CSV table of C-alpha atoms and ligand atoms in Angstrom, one decimal:
chain,number,residue,atom,x,y,z
N,270,MET,CA,27.0,46.2,-39.2
N,271,LYS,CA,26.9,48.5,-36.4
N,272,GLN,CA,23.4,49.6,-37.2
N,273,VAL,CA,22.1,46.1,-37.3
N,274,LEU,CA,23.7,45.3,-33.9
N,275,THR,CA,21.9,48.4,-32.4
N,276,VAL,CA,18.5,47.4,-33.9
N,277,PHE,CA,19.0,43.9,-32.5
N,278,PHE,CA,20.0,45.3,-29.0
N,279,PHE,CA,16.9,47.4,-28.8
N,280,THR,CA,14.7,44.5,-29.9
N,281,ILE,CA,15.9,42.5,-27.0
N,282,LEU,CA,15.4,45.4,-24.5
N,283,ALA,CA,11.8,45.7,-25.9
N,284,ILE,CA,11.2,42.1,-25.4
N,285,ALA,CA,12.6,42.0,-22.0
N,286,ALA,CA,10.5,45.1,-20.8
N,287,PHE,CA,7.5,43.6,-22.3
N,288,ALA,CA,8.1,40.2,-20.6
N,289,GLN,CA,8.6,41.9,-17.4
N,290,GLU,CA,5.4,43.8,-17.6
N,291,GLU,CA,3.6,40.7,-18.6
N,292,VAL,CA,4.7,38.7,-15.5
N,293,ARG,CA,4.4,41.5,-12.9
N,294,GLY,CA,1.6,40.7,-10.8
N,295,VAL,CA,0.0,43.0,-8.2
N,296,CYS,CA,-2.5,42.7,-5.4
N,297,GLY,CA,-5.9,44.4,-5.6
N,298,VAL,CA,-5.9,45.6,-2.0
N,299,THR,CA,-5.2,49.3,-1.7
N,300,GLU,CA,-7.0,50.4,1.4
N,301,LEU,CA,-5.8,50.2,4.9
N,302,SER,CA,-7.9,47.7,7.1
N,303,PRO,CA,-10.4,49.6,9.2
N,304,ASN,CA,-9.4,47.2,12.0
N,305,LEU,CA,-5.7,47.8,12.0
N,306,ASP,CA,-5.5,50.8,14.4
N,307,LYS,CA,-7.8,49.1,17.0
N,308,ASN,CA,-5.6,46.0,16.6
N,309,LEU,CA,-2.5,48.0,17.2
N,310,VAL,CA,-3.8,49.5,20.4
N,311,LYS,CA,-4.5,45.9,21.7
N,312,TYR,CA,-1.0,44.9,20.5
N,313,TYR,CA,0.8,47.6,22.4
N,314,LYS,CA,-1.2,46.7,25.5
N,315,GLY,CA,-0.2,43.2,25.2
N,316,ASP,CA,-3.9,42.3,25.1
N,317,PHE,CA,-3.7,39.2,23.0
N,318,ASP,CA,-2.8,35.5,23.2
N,319,GLN,CA,1.0,35.4,23.4
N,320,THR,CA,1.2,31.6,24.2
N,321,GLU,CA,1.9,30.9,20.6
N,322,ALA,CA,-0.8,28.3,20.6
N,323,ILE,CA,-1.5,27.0,17.1
N,324,LYS,CA,-4.8,28.3,15.6
N,325,TYR,CA,-6.3,26.0,13.0
N,326,ILE,CA,-8.2,27.8,10.2
N,327,ALA,CA,-10.3,26.1,7.6
N,328,VAL,CA,-10.1,27.5,4.0
N,329,VAL,CA,-13.4,27.2,2.1
N,330,VAL,CA,-12.5,26.9,-1.5
N,331,HIS,CA,-15.0,27.8,-4.2
N,332,ASN,CA,-13.9,26.5,-7.7
N,333,VAL,CA,-15.8,28.7,-9.8
N,334,GLY,CA,-16.8,27.8,-13.4
N,335,ASN,CA,-19.0,29.5,-15.9
N,336,ASN,CA,-22.8,29.0,-16.1
N,337,ALA,CA,-22.3,25.9,-18.1
N,338,GLY,CA,-20.0,24.4,-15.4
N,339,GLU,CA,-16.8,24.9,-17.5
N,340,GLY,CA,-13.5,26.4,-16.8
N,341,TYR,CA,-12.8,25.2,-13.3
N,342,ILE,CA,-9.2,25.0,-12.2
N,343,TYR,CA,-7.7,21.5,-12.1
N,344,GLU,CA,-8.4,20.4,-8.4
N,345,ARG,CA,-4.8,19.2,-8.0
N,346,ASN,CA,-3.7,22.7,-7.9
N,347,ILE,CA,-6.0,23.5,-5.0
N,348,PHE,CA,-4.7,20.4,-3.1
N,349,GLN,CA,-1.3,21.6,-3.6
N,350,MET,CA,-2.0,25.2,-2.6
N,351,ILE,CA,-2.9,24.1,1.1
N,352,PRO,CA,0.6,22.8,2.1
N,353,GLY,CA,2.2,25.8,0.3
N,354,LEU,CA,0.1,28.2,2.4
N,355,ASN,CA,1.2,26.3,5.5
N,356,GLU,CA,4.9,26.6,4.5
N,357,TYR,CA,4.6,30.3,4.3
N,358,TYR,CA,3.0,30.5,7.8
N,359,LYS,CA,5.3,28.0,9.4
N,360,ASP,CA,6.9,30.8,11.8
N,361,THR,CA,3.4,32.1,12.7
N,362,ASP,CA,0.6,30.6,15.0
N,363,PHE,CA,-1.6,29.8,12.1
N,364,ARG,CA,-2.0,26.5,10.3
N,365,PHE,CA,-4.6,26.0,7.5
N,366,TYR,CA,-6.6,23.1,6.2
N,367,LEU,CA,-9.1,22.4,3.3
N,368,ALA,CA,-12.5,23.0,5.0
N,369,ASP,CA,-14.7,19.8,5.1
N,370,ASN,CA,-11.9,18.0,3.1
N,371,ASP,CA,-13.9,19.2,0.2
N,372,ILE,CA,-14.2,21.7,-2.7
N,373,ASN,CA,-17.3,23.7,-3.4
N,374,TYR,CA,-18.3,24.1,-7.0
N,375,LEU,CA,-20.0,27.4,-8.2
N,376,ASN,CA,-21.3,27.8,-11.8
N,377,SER,CA,-21.3,31.6,-12.3
N,378,THR,CA,-20.0,33.4,-15.3
N,379,SER,CA,-20.2,36.6,-13.4
N,380,VAL,CA,-17.9,35.4,-10.6
N,381,HIS,CA,-15.8,33.5,-13.0
N,382,THR,CA,-14.8,36.5,-15.1
N,383,ASN,CA,-15.9,39.6,-13.2
N,384,PRO,CA,-15.8,39.0,-9.5
N,385,GLU,CA,-15.8,42.6,-8.6
N,386,GLY,CA,-19.1,43.2,-10.4
N,387,SER,CA,-22.1,43.8,-8.3
N,388,PHE,CA,-23.9,40.7,-9.5
N,389,ALA,CA,-21.0,38.5,-8.5
N,390,GLN,CA,-20.7,40.2,-5.2
N,391,ILE,CA,-24.3,39.3,-4.2
N,392,LYS,CA,-23.6,35.6,-5.1
N,393,MET,CA,-20.4,35.7,-3.1
N,394,LYS,CA,-21.9,37.3,-0.1
N,395,ASN,CA,-24.6,34.6,0.0
N,396,LEU,CA,-22.0,31.8,-0.2
N,397,ARG,CA,-19.8,33.5,2.4
N,398,SER,CA,-22.8,33.3,4.8
N,399,GLU,CA,-23.6,29.8,3.8
N,400,TYR,CA,-20.0,28.7,4.3
N,401,ALA,CA,-19.3,30.7,7.4
N,402,HIS,CA,-16.7,28.4,9.1
N,403,GLY,CA,-13.5,29.3,7.4
N,404,ILE,CA,-11.7,31.8,5.1
N,405,ASN,CA,-13.6,31.9,1.8
N,406,LEU,CA,-11.5,31.7,-1.3
N,407,PHE,CA,-13.1,32.1,-4.7
N,408,ILE,CA,-11.0,31.0,-7.6
N,409,ALA,CA,-11.8,33.1,-10.7
N,410,LYS,CA,-10.5,32.9,-14.2
N,411,LYS,CA,-10.3,36.8,-14.8
N,412,LEU,CA,-9.9,39.5,-12.4
N,413,GLY,CA,-10.2,43.2,-13.1
N,414,ASP,CA,-7.4,45.1,-14.7
N,415,VAL,CA,-5.2,47.6,-13.0
N,416,GLY,CA,-2.8,50.0,-14.7
N,417,ILE,CA,0.4,49.0,-13.1
N,418,GLY,CA,0.2,45.2,-13.4
N,419,THR,CA,-1.9,42.2,-13.7
N,420,LYS,CA,-4.1,41.6,-10.6
N,421,LEU,CA,-3.5,38.2,-9.1
N,422,GLY,CA,-5.7,38.3,-6.1
N,423,TYR,CA,-7.4,40.5,-3.6
N,424,PHE,CA,-9.0,40.5,-0.2
N,425,SER,CA,-12.6,42.0,-0.4
N,426,GLY,CA,-12.2,43.8,2.9
N,427,TYR,CA,-14.1,43.5,6.1
N,428,PRO,CA,-17.0,42.5,6.6
N,429,ASN,CA,-17.4,40.9,3.2
N,430,ASP,CA,-14.3,38.8,4.1
N,431,TRP,CA,-13.6,36.8,1.1
N,432,ILE,CA,-10.4,36.3,-0.9
N,433,VAL,CA,-10.4,36.1,-4.8
N,434,MET,CA,-7.5,34.6,-6.7
N,435,LYS,CA,-6.7,34.0,-10.2
N,436,HIS,CA,-6.1,30.5,-11.7
N,437,SER,CA,-2.2,31.3,-12.1
N,438,GLU,CA,-1.8,31.7,-8.4
N,439,ILE,CA,-3.4,28.4,-7.3
N,440,ASN,CA,-0.4,26.2,-6.6
N,441,TYR,CA,2.2,25.2,-4.0
N,442,SER,CA,4.8,27.8,-4.8
N,443,SER,CA,2.8,31.1,-5.1
N,444,ASN,CA,2.6,33.3,-2.1
N,445,THR,CA,-0.4,35.2,-3.3
N,446,LEU,CA,-2.7,33.4,-0.8
N,447,ALA,CA,-0.3,33.8,2.1
N,448,HIS,CA,-0.2,37.6,1.1
N,449,GLU,CA,-4.0,38.1,0.9
N,450,VAL,CA,-4.4,36.1,4.2
N,451,GLY,CA,-2.1,38.7,5.7
N,452,HIS,CA,-4.6,41.4,4.4
N,453,PHE,CA,-7.5,39.4,5.9
N,454,PHE,CA,-5.8,39.6,9.3
N,455,SER,CA,-5.6,43.5,8.8
N,456,LEU,CA,-2.0,43.7,7.7
N,457,ALA,CA,-1.2,46.5,5.2
N,458,HIS,CA,1.4,46.5,2.4
N,459,THR,CA,4.9,47.4,3.8
N,460,PHE,CA,4.9,50.1,1.1
N,461,TYR,CA,1.5,51.5,1.9
N,462,GLY,CA,1.2,54.9,0.3
N,463,TRP,CA,3.2,54.0,-2.9
N,464,GLU,CA,0.8,51.5,-4.4
N,465,ASN,CA,0.7,53.0,-7.9
N,466,HIS,CA,3.9,55.0,-7.9
N,467,PRO,CA,7.0,53.2,-6.9
N,468,PHE,CA,9.9,55.5,-6.0
N,469,GLN,CA,12.3,55.5,-9.0
N,470,GLU,CA,14.3,58.1,-10.7
N,471,GLU,CA,12.4,58.2,-13.9
N,472,ASP,CA,9.2,59.1,-12.2
N,473,PHE,CA,10.6,61.5,-9.5
N,474,SER,CA,13.6,63.0,-11.4
N,475,ASP,CA,13.3,66.5,-9.8
N,476,ILE,CA,13.8,65.1,-6.3
N,477,TRP,CA,15.6,61.8,-6.7
N,478,PRO,CA,17.1,60.1,-4.7
N,479,ILE,CA,15.5,61.8,-1.7
N,480,ALA,CA,11.9,60.7,-1.1
N,481,PRO,CA,9.2,63.3,-0.5
N,482,VAL,CA,7.8,63.7,3.0
N,483,ASN,CA,4.3,62.6,1.9
N,484,SER,CA,3.6,59.6,-0.3
N,485,PRO,CA,2.1,60.0,-3.8
N,486,SER,CA,-0.8,57.6,-3.0
N,487,PHE,CA,-3.2,58.4,-0.2
N,488,ASN,CA,-0.9,61.2,1.0
N,489,GLN,CA,0.7,59.2,3.8
N,490,LYS,CA,3.7,60.2,5.9
N,491,VAL,CA,6.7,58.6,4.2
N,492,GLU,CA,8.4,56.1,6.6
N,493,LEU,CA,11.9,57.0,7.8
N,494,VAL,CA,14.8,54.7,8.1
N,495,ASP,CA,15.4,55.7,11.8
N,496,GLY,CA,12.0,54.3,12.8
N,497,SER,CA,10.9,57.5,14.3
N,498,ASN,CA,7.6,57.6,12.6
N,499,ALA,CA,7.1,53.9,12.1
N,500,THR,CA,4.0,53.7,14.3
N,501,THR,CA,2.1,56.1,12.1
N,502,ALA,CA,3.8,55.7,8.7
N,503,ALA,CA,3.2,53.1,5.8
N,504,ASP,CA,2.1,49.8,7.4
N,505,ARG,CA,2.3,51.1,11.0
N,506,ILE,CA,4.3,47.9,11.8
N,507,THR,CA,7.6,48.9,13.4
N,508,ASP,CA,9.7,45.9,12.5
N,509,THR,CA,9.3,46.3,8.9
N,510,PRO,CA,11.8,48.9,7.4
N,511,PRO,CA,10.7,51.5,4.8
N,512,ASP,CA,9.9,50.3,1.4
N,513,TYR,CA,8.6,52.6,-1.3
N,514,ASN,CA,7.2,49.8,-3.4
N,515,PHE,CA,10.6,48.9,-4.8
N,516,GLY,CA,9.4,45.4,-5.4
N,517,LEU,CA,7.4,46.5,-8.4
N,518,ILE,CA,10.4,47.8,-10.2
N,519,TRP,CA,13.3,45.8,-8.8
N,520,PRO,CA,13.7,42.3,-10.4
N,521,GLY,CA,15.9,40.6,-7.7
N,522,CYS,CA,15.9,40.1,-3.9
N,523,ASP,CA,18.6,42.7,-3.0
N,524,TYR,CA,17.4,46.2,-3.7
N,525,ASP,CA,20.3,48.5,-4.5
N,526,GLY,CA,18.6,51.4,-6.3
N,527,GLY,CA,20.0,54.1,-4.1
N,528,ALA,CA,16.7,55.7,-2.8
N,529,LYS,CA,16.9,57.7,0.4
N,530,ASP,CA,14.3,58.6,2.8
N,531,PRO,CA,13.2,62.3,3.4
N,532,ASN,CA,16.1,62.7,5.7
N,533,GLY,CA,18.6,61.6,3.1
N,534,VAL,CA,19.2,58.2,4.7
N,535,LEU,CA,19.7,55.2,2.2
N,536,VAL,CA,16.7,52.9,2.3
N,537,ASP,CA,17.1,49.2,2.6
N,538,PRO,CA,13.8,47.4,2.4
N,539,GLN,CA,13.0,44.0,3.5
N,540,GLU,CA,12.6,42.2,0.3
N,541,LYS,CA,11.5,39.0,1.7
N,542,ASN,CA,8.4,40.4,3.5
N,543,GLN,CA,5.1,38.7,2.5
N,544,MET,CA,3.4,42.2,2.4
N,545,SER,CA,6.0,43.7,-0.1
N,546,TYR,CA,5.8,43.4,-3.9
N,547,PHE,CA,9.3,41.6,-4.2
N,548,ASN,CA,8.9,38.4,-6.2
N,549,GLY,CA,10.3,35.0,-5.3
N,550,CYS,CA,12.4,36.2,-2.2
N,551,ASP,CA,11.4,33.3,0.2
N,552,PRO,CA,8.9,35.6,2.0
N,553,ILE,CA,8.2,35.7,5.8
N,554,PHE,CA,6.1,37.7,8.3
N,555,THR,CA,8.0,39.6,10.9
N,556,PRO,CA,7.2,38.9,14.6
N,557,MET,CA,5.1,42.0,14.9
N,558,GLN,CA,3.2,41.2,11.7
N,559,SER,CA,2.6,37.7,13.2
N,560,ASP,CA,1.4,39.1,16.5
N,561,VAL,CA,-0.9,41.6,14.9
N,562,MET,CA,-2.5,38.8,12.9
N,563,VAL,CA,-3.2,37.0,16.2
N,564,VAL,CA,-4.8,40.1,17.6
N,565,ASP,CA,-7.0,40.4,14.5
N,566,TYR,CA,-7.9,36.6,14.8
N,567,GLU,CA,-9.1,37.3,18.4
N,568,THR,CA,-11.5,40.0,17.5
N,569,VAL,CA,-15.3,39.5,17.6
N,570,GLY,CA,-15.5,39.8,13.8
N,571,ARG,CA,-13.3,36.8,13.3
N,572,GLU,CA,-14.9,34.5,15.8
N,573,TYR,CA,-16.7,32.7,12.9
N,574,ILE,CA,-13.3,31.1,11.8
N,575,HIS,CA,-12.5,29.9,15.3
N,576,SER,CA,-12.8,26.2,15.9
N,577,ASP,CA,-11.6,23.4,18.4
N,578,TYR,CA,-11.1,21.0,15.4
N,579,VAL,CA,-7.5,19.8,15.2
N,580,PRO,CA,-6.8,18.8,11.5
N,581,THR,CA,-4.0,16.6,10.2
N,582,LEU,CA,-1.2,18.7,8.9
N,583,GLU,CA,0.5,16.0,6.9
N,584,PRO,CA,-0.4,16.2,3.2
N,585,VAL,CA,-0.4,13.3,0.8
N,586,VAL,CA,3.0,13.1,-0.9
N,587,GLU,CA,2.5,10.3,-3.4
N,588,GLU,CA,0.7,9.8,-6.6
N,589,ALA,CA,-1.8,7.1,-7.2
N,590,THR,CA,-1.0,4.1,-9.3
N,591,LEU,CA,-3.8,3.3,-11.7
N,592,ILE,CA,-4.7,-0.3,-12.0
N,593,SER,CA,-7.6,-0.7,-14.4
N,594,PRO,CA,-8.7,-0.1,-17.1
N,595,ILE,CA,-5.3,1.0,-18.5
N,596,GLU,CA,-3.4,1.0,-21.7
N,597,GLY,CA,-6.5,1.4,-24.0
N,598,GLU,CA,-8.1,-1.6,-22.5
N,599,ALA,CA,-11.6,-2.4,-23.7
N,600,ALA,CA,-14.5,-1.4,-21.5
N,601,GLY,CA,-18.2,-1.3,-21.7
N,602,THR,CA,-20.4,1.9,-21.8
N,603,THR,CA,-22.1,1.3,-18.5
N,604,ASN,CA,-20.8,0.6,-15.1
N,605,VAL,CA,-17.2,1.0,-15.9
N,606,THR,CA,-15.2,0.6,-12.7
N,607,LEU,CA,-11.9,2.4,-12.4
N,608,LYS,CA,-9.4,0.9,-9.9
N,609,TRP,CA,-6.1,2.2,-8.3
N,610,GLU,CA,-3.8,1.4,-5.5
N,611,ALA,CA,-4.4,2.9,-2.0
N,612,VAL,CA,-2.2,5.9,-1.4
N,613,ASP,CA,-0.6,6.6,2.1
N,614,LYS,CA,-2.2,9.4,4.0
N,615,ALA,CA,-5.0,9.8,1.5
N,616,THR,CA,-8.5,10.1,2.9
N,617,ARG,CA,-10.3,11.0,-0.3
N,618,TYR,CA,-9.7,10.5,-4.0
N,619,PHE,CA,-10.5,13.0,-6.8
N,620,VAL,CA,-11.3,11.0,-10.0
N,621,GLN,CA,-11.6,12.7,-13.5
N,622,ILE,CA,-12.5,11.3,-16.7
N,623,SER,CA,-12.3,13.0,-20.1
N,624,ARG,CA,-12.5,12.4,-23.8
N,625,THR,CA,-9.3,14.4,-24.3
N,626,THR,CA,-5.7,13.7,-23.1
N,627,ASP,CA,-5.5,17.4,-21.5
N,628,PHE,CA,-8.7,16.8,-19.7
N,629,SER,CA,-10.1,20.0,-21.2
N,630,GLU,CA,-13.2,18.6,-22.8
N,631,PHE,CA,-16.2,16.3,-21.8
N,632,VAL,CA,-14.9,16.1,-18.4
N,633,ASN,CA,-16.5,14.5,-15.4
N,634,ARG,CA,-15.3,14.8,-11.8
N,635,TYR,CA,-16.0,12.6,-8.9
N,636,TYR,CA,-14.9,12.1,-5.3
N,637,THR,CA,-14.6,8.8,-3.4
N,638,THR,CA,-13.1,7.5,-0.2
N,639,GLU,CA,-12.6,4.1,-1.9
N,640,THR,CA,-9.8,2.9,-4.3
N,641,GLN,CA,-12.2,2.3,-7.0
N,642,PHE,CA,-15.1,4.1,-8.6
N,643,THR,CA,-17.9,2.9,-10.8
N,644,ILE,CA,-18.8,5.7,-13.4
N,645,PRO,CA,-22.4,6.4,-12.9
N,646,GLU,CA,-23.0,7.8,-16.4
N,647,THR,CA,-23.5,5.8,-19.7
N,648,LEU,CA,-20.4,6.5,-21.7
N,649,THR,CA,-20.3,7.0,-25.5
N,650,SER,CA,-19.6,3.7,-27.3
N,651,ASP,CA,-16.5,3.1,-29.4
N,652,VAL,CA,-14.4,6.0,-28.3
N,653,ASN,CA,-11.3,6.7,-26.0
N,654,TYR,CA,-11.7,7.9,-22.4
N,655,PHE,CA,-8.9,9.2,-20.3
N,656,TRP,CA,-8.8,9.1,-16.5
N,657,ARG,CA,-6.8,10.2,-13.5
N,658,VAL,CA,-6.8,10.1,-9.9
N,659,VAL,CA,-5.5,12.6,-7.3
N,660,PRO,CA,-5.2,11.5,-3.7
N,661,PHE,CA,-5.6,14.1,-1.0
N,662,ASN,CA,-6.6,14.9,2.6
N,663,GLU,CA,-7.5,18.1,4.5
N,664,ALA,CA,-3.8,19.1,4.5
N,665,GLY,CA,-3.8,18.8,0.7
N,666,ASN,CA,-1.3,17.2,-1.6
N,667,HIS,CA,2.3,17.9,-1.8
N,668,SER,CA,3.4,15.2,-4.2
N,669,GLU,CA,6.2,16.6,-6.4
N,670,GLY,CA,5.5,13.9,-9.1
N,671,VAL,CA,3.4,14.2,-12.2
N,672,THR,CA,-0.1,12.8,-12.1
N,673,GLY,CA,-0.4,10.4,-14.9
N,674,SER,CA,-3.4,9.5,-16.8
N,675,GLU,CA,-4.6,6.1,-18.5
N,676,LYS,CA,-6.7,5.4,-21.4
N,677,PHE,CA,-9.6,2.9,-22.0
N,678,THR,CA,-11.7,2.4,-25.1
N,679,THR,CA,-15.5,1.7,-25.0
N,680,GLN,CA,-16.8,-1.2,-27.0
N,681,PRO,CA,-19.3,-0.8,-29.7
N,682,LEU,CA,-22.7,-1.5,-28.5
N,683,ALA,CA,-23.5,-5.3,-29.2
N,684,THR,CA,-27.2,-5.8,-30.0
N,685,SER,CA,-28.7,-9.2,-29.4
N,686,ASP,CA,-30.0,-11.9,-31.9
N,687,ILE,CA,-32.2,-13.2,-29.0
N,688,GLN,CA,-35.4,-11.1,-29.7
N,689,GLU,CA,-36.4,-10.5,-26.0
N,690,ILE,CA,-32.9,-8.9,-25.2
N,691,ASN,CA,-32.0,-5.5,-26.4
N,692,ALA,CA,-28.4,-5.8,-25.8
N,693,TRP,CA,-25.9,-7.7,-23.7
N,694,ASN,CA,-22.2,-7.4,-22.9
N,695,ILE,CA,-19.4,-9.3,-21.2
N,696,LEU,CA,-17.3,-6.9,-19.0
N,697,PRO,CA,-14.4,-6.7,-18.8
N,698,ASN,CA,-13.4,-8.5,-21.8
N,699,PRO,CA,-10.5,-9.3,-22.0
N,700,THR,CA,-10.7,-10.3,-18.4
N,701,THR,CA,-8.4,-11.7,-15.7
N,702,GLY,CA,-10.9,-14.3,-14.7
N,703,GLU,CA,-14.1,-12.8,-13.6
N,704,VAL,CA,-17.1,-13.0,-15.9
N,705,ASN,CA,-19.7,-10.2,-15.7
N,706,LEU,CA,-22.7,-10.0,-17.9
N,707,THR,CA,-24.8,-6.8,-18.6
N,708,ILE,CA,-28.3,-7.6,-20.0
N,709,GLN,CA,-30.8,-5.1,-21.2
N,710,SER,CA,-34.3,-6.4,-21.8
N,711,ASP,CA,-37.9,-5.1,-22.2
N,712,LYS,CA,-39.5,-7.7,-20.1
N,713,ALA,CA,-38.9,-10.3,-17.3
N,714,LEU,CA,-37.1,-13.3,-18.7
N,715,THR,CA,-35.5,-16.6,-17.7
N,716,LEU,CA,-32.2,-17.1,-19.4
N,717,SER,CA,-29.5,-19.7,-19.0
N,718,ALA,CA,-25.8,-19.1,-19.6
N,719,GLN,CA,-23.0,-21.5,-20.0
N,720,LEU,CA,-19.2,-21.0,-19.9
N,721,ILE,CA,-17.6,-23.3,-22.5
N,722,ALA,CA,-14.0,-24.2,-23.2
N,723,LEU,CA,-12.3,-24.2,-26.6
N,724,ASP,CA,-12.7,-28.0,-26.7
N,725,GLY,CA,-16.5,-27.8,-26.2
N,726,ARG,CA,-16.6,-28.7,-22.5
N,727,VAL,CA,-19.3,-27.0,-20.5
N,728,LEU,CA,-17.3,-25.5,-17.5
N,729,SER,CA,-20.2,-24.1,-15.6
N,730,SER,CA,-23.8,-23.0,-16.3
N,731,LYS,CA,-26.3,-20.7,-14.5
N,732,VAL,CA,-29.9,-19.7,-14.7
N,733,PHE,CA,-30.8,-16.0,-14.5
N,734,ASN,CA,-34.2,-14.4,-13.9
N,735,THR,CA,-34.1,-10.9,-15.4
N,736,ASN,CA,-36.4,-7.9,-14.9
N,737,THR,CA,-37.0,-5.1,-17.3
N,738,GLY,CA,-34.2,-2.7,-17.8
N,739,GLN,CA,-30.4,-3.2,-17.4
N,740,GLN,CA,-29.1,-5.7,-15.0
N,741,ASN,CA,-25.7,-7.3,-14.1
N,742,PHE,CA,-25.0,-11.1,-13.6
N,743,GLN,CA,-22.0,-12.9,-12.7
N,744,MET,CA,-20.7,-16.3,-13.8
N,745,PRO,CA,-18.3,-18.3,-11.9
N,746,SER,CA,-14.6,-17.1,-12.5
N,747,ILE,CA,-12.3,-18.8,-14.9
N,748,ASP,CA,-9.0,-19.9,-13.4
N,749,SER,CA,-6.6,-20.3,-16.4
N,750,LYS,CA,-5.7,-18.0,-19.3
N,751,GLY,CA,-7.1,-18.6,-22.7
N,752,THR,CA,-10.0,-18.3,-25.0
N,753,TYR,CA,-13.5,-19.4,-23.9
N,754,PHE,CA,-17.2,-18.9,-25.0
N,755,LEU,CA,-20.2,-17.7,-23.1
N,756,ARG,CA,-23.5,-19.1,-24.5
N,757,LEU,CA,-26.7,-17.3,-23.6
N,758,MET,CA,-30.0,-19.1,-24.3
N,759,SER,CA,-33.6,-18.1,-24.0
N,760,ASN,CA,-36.7,-20.0,-25.1
N,761,ASN,CA,-36.5,-18.2,-28.5
N,762,GLY,CA,-32.8,-18.3,-29.4
N,763,VAL,CA,-29.1,-19.0,-28.6
N,764,GLU,CA,-26.1,-16.6,-28.9
N,765,THR,CA,-22.5,-17.1,-28.3
N,766,ARG,CA,-19.6,-14.7,-27.5
N,767,ARG,CA,-16.0,-15.1,-27.1
N,768,ILE,CA,-14.2,-14.4,-23.9
N,769,ILE,CA,-10.3,-13.9,-23.5
N,770,VAL,CA,-8.8,-14.6,-20.2
N,771,GLN,CA,-5.4,-13.0,-19.7
V,1564,LIG,ZN1,-1.7,43.1,-1.1
């Protein structure tokens, strides 16, 4: 029995260790910004804007798919990322918004799966020049691997000046973008010098718990608790206490591992610092980190992100209510119009249709400022389509609800008994009263149409002159619910179809 328990116990440990390794994410930035030292000189001189005036910064988002235009991240995640970024920067002078109230799409398998490759870098450099009015963010499916964890994102370094992030980090709660923007503005990791070797007993058993004078990575001076070398050690920021990359090995937000600095003084890191590797600790920037970011913002190299534009900072907080077609309603294959209710604060709507409920296949994506959208493509007949709408504005979307989708079914293509007509349809059918006809013909024709009640009375009639191709015509609306007929007549034939008004 005892043996069984022991085996079981070790199995749990192995799973726990494996799970922890799986989720432990790291940042791809290891170098100190070449601008940091210059920025610190200005900081100590007080040579920067200390008025706390808000600086508005556009985030240019590149949603990267493969060469076939597949594998983009769901746009709702991008809209939700913007208010999350602003929440993390609420105590700083920076506010962020979605550049151009839009998302750029890039089809490039190399950027999608290997953004650090040289081919991808050329593409990104070109796009960074083309979209030089904000911080460029590329969203990639796969980033390069590193030994100590899964790379979640990185800042390319100045002057390339772009950020790359993995799909998993594009959401409201992840602080990866906030952290990378910190690197963009020249901040280093609070644990700089310990990147690949967190200070822990198992790796430093000969000296534990006293830290060495020089760090294992980049041979940096190890920061002391008394602050005496804070201006030249680790991140060079004096209001961030020493951190020997404990975040990578410590699961919680209260490090109690017992590590001591080279003087033998117990180290108490700031677990909630944005530039540490602690996870889920409600991270912040310190006052000096915030000021150094302002210094960096004011340098010549950063002028391209300056703008007088004042965006809204109020994201959309509600979901769209879909009106039609819903609940598997029948629709045609052409000119299908999707309708939904207006959403407060929304300036644009992202509309998606797909053949699958998870929107993974046969997806089309559209943007509109209206509360309806007519699908420009001809749809496949006699199949199901799913559609959903995400309302947003340049401050993004911070709805905590779930974006629902609706289904409609396309009708079988109805061919015509009237020889001159290839096909015609009544849309929508069932209808709430409006009667629209779609007619496809090979030549110009004169047709007449009659709306007929169940008892045979002709309720209305109309004459249409068609041209070649597909055209739409409208009959007078029907006021009361029930079954009706539409009779279409040419010189060569008559055809009648049933209409349901509900
Ligand atoms: Zn980092």
